[in-house]
Short mmCIF file of C-alpha atoms in Angstrom, two decimals:
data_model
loop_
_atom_site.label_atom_id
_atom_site.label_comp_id
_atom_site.label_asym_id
_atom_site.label_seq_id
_atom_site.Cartn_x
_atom_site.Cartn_y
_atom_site.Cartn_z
CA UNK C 1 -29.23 -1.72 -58.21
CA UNK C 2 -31.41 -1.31 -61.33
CA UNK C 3 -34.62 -2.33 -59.48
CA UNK C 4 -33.32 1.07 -57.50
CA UNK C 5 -32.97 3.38 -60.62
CA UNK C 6 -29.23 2.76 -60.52
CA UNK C 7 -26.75 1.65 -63.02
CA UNK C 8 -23.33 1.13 -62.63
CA UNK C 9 -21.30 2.82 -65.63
CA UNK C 10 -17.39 1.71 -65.06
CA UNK C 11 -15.19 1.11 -62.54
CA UNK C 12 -12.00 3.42 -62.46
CA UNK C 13 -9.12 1.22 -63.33
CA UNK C 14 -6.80 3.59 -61.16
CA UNK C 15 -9.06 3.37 -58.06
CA UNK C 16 -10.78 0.26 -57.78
CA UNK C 17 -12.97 1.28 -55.39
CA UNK C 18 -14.41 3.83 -57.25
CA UNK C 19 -17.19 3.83 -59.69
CA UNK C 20 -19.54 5.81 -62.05
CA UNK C 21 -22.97 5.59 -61.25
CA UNK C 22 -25.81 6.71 -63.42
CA UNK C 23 -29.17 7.99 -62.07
CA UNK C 24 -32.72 6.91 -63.62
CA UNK C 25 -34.68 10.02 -64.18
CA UNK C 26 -37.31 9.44 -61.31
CA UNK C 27 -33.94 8.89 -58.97
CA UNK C 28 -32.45 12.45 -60.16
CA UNK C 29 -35.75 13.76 -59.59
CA UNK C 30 -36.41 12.33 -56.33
CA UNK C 31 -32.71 13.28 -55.12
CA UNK C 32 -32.72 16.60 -56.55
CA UNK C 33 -36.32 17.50 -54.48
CA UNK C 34 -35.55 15.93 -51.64
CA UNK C 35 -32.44 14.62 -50.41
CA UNK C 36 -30.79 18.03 -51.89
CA UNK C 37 -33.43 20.46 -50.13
CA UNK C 38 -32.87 18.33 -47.38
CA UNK C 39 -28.93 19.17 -47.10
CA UNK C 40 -29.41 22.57 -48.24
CA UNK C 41 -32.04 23.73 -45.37
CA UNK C 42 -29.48 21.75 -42.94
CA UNK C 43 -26.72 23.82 -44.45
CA UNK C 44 -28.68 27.29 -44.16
CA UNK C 45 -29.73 26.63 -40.71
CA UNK C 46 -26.21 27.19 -39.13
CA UNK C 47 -25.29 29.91 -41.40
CA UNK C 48 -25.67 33.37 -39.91
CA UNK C 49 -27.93 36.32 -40.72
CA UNK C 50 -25.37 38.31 -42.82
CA UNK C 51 -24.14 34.92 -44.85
CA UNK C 52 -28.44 34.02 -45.78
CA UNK C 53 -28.75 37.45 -46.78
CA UNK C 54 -25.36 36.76 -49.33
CA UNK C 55 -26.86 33.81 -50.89
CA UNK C 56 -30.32 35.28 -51.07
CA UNK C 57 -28.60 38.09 -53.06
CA UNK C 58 -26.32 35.73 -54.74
CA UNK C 59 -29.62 33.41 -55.94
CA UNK C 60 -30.81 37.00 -57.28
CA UNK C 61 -28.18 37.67 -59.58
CA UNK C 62 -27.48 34.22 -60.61
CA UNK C 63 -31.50 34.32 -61.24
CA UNK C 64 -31.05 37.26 -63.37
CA UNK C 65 -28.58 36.16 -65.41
CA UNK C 66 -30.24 33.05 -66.26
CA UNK C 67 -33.47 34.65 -67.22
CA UNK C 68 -31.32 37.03 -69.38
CA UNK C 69 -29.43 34.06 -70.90
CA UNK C 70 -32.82 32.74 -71.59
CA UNK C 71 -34.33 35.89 -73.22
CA UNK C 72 -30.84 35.77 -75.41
CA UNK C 73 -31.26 32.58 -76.64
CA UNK C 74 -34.86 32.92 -77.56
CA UNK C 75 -33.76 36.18 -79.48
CA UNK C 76 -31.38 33.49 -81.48
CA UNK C 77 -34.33 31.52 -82.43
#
């Protein structure tokens, strides 16, 4: 699993089939630009007219804010 980027953290002692697994950086990076994308454009594809136009406008705001958050905490600096 490390030749893959992966690393095993623990195993839950409650569940023993369930573990913590930690991402290498070029894994996060490839699963963020792809395999994400990939499940969001699925995901976008059945929605309907009126729900894409909510999320664009959703994405707006949340844009907003974070570019406000941003400016904030450059202000701090």
């Amino acid at each position: 699993m490390e030749k893959a980027g992966l690393l095993i953290k623990h195993k839950d002692r409650i569940n023993s089939n369930k573990v913590t697994v930690e991402m290498s950086p070029k894994v996060c990076e490839i699963w963020n630009a792809e395999i994400v994308k990939g499940i969001f454009r699925s995901t976008l594809s059945k929605l309907s007219e009126t729900e894409k136009e909510q999320i664009k406008e959703i994405s707006k705001k949340i844009t907003e804010e974070a570019l406000a958050f941003s400016r904030q905490q450059q202000i701090k600096l």
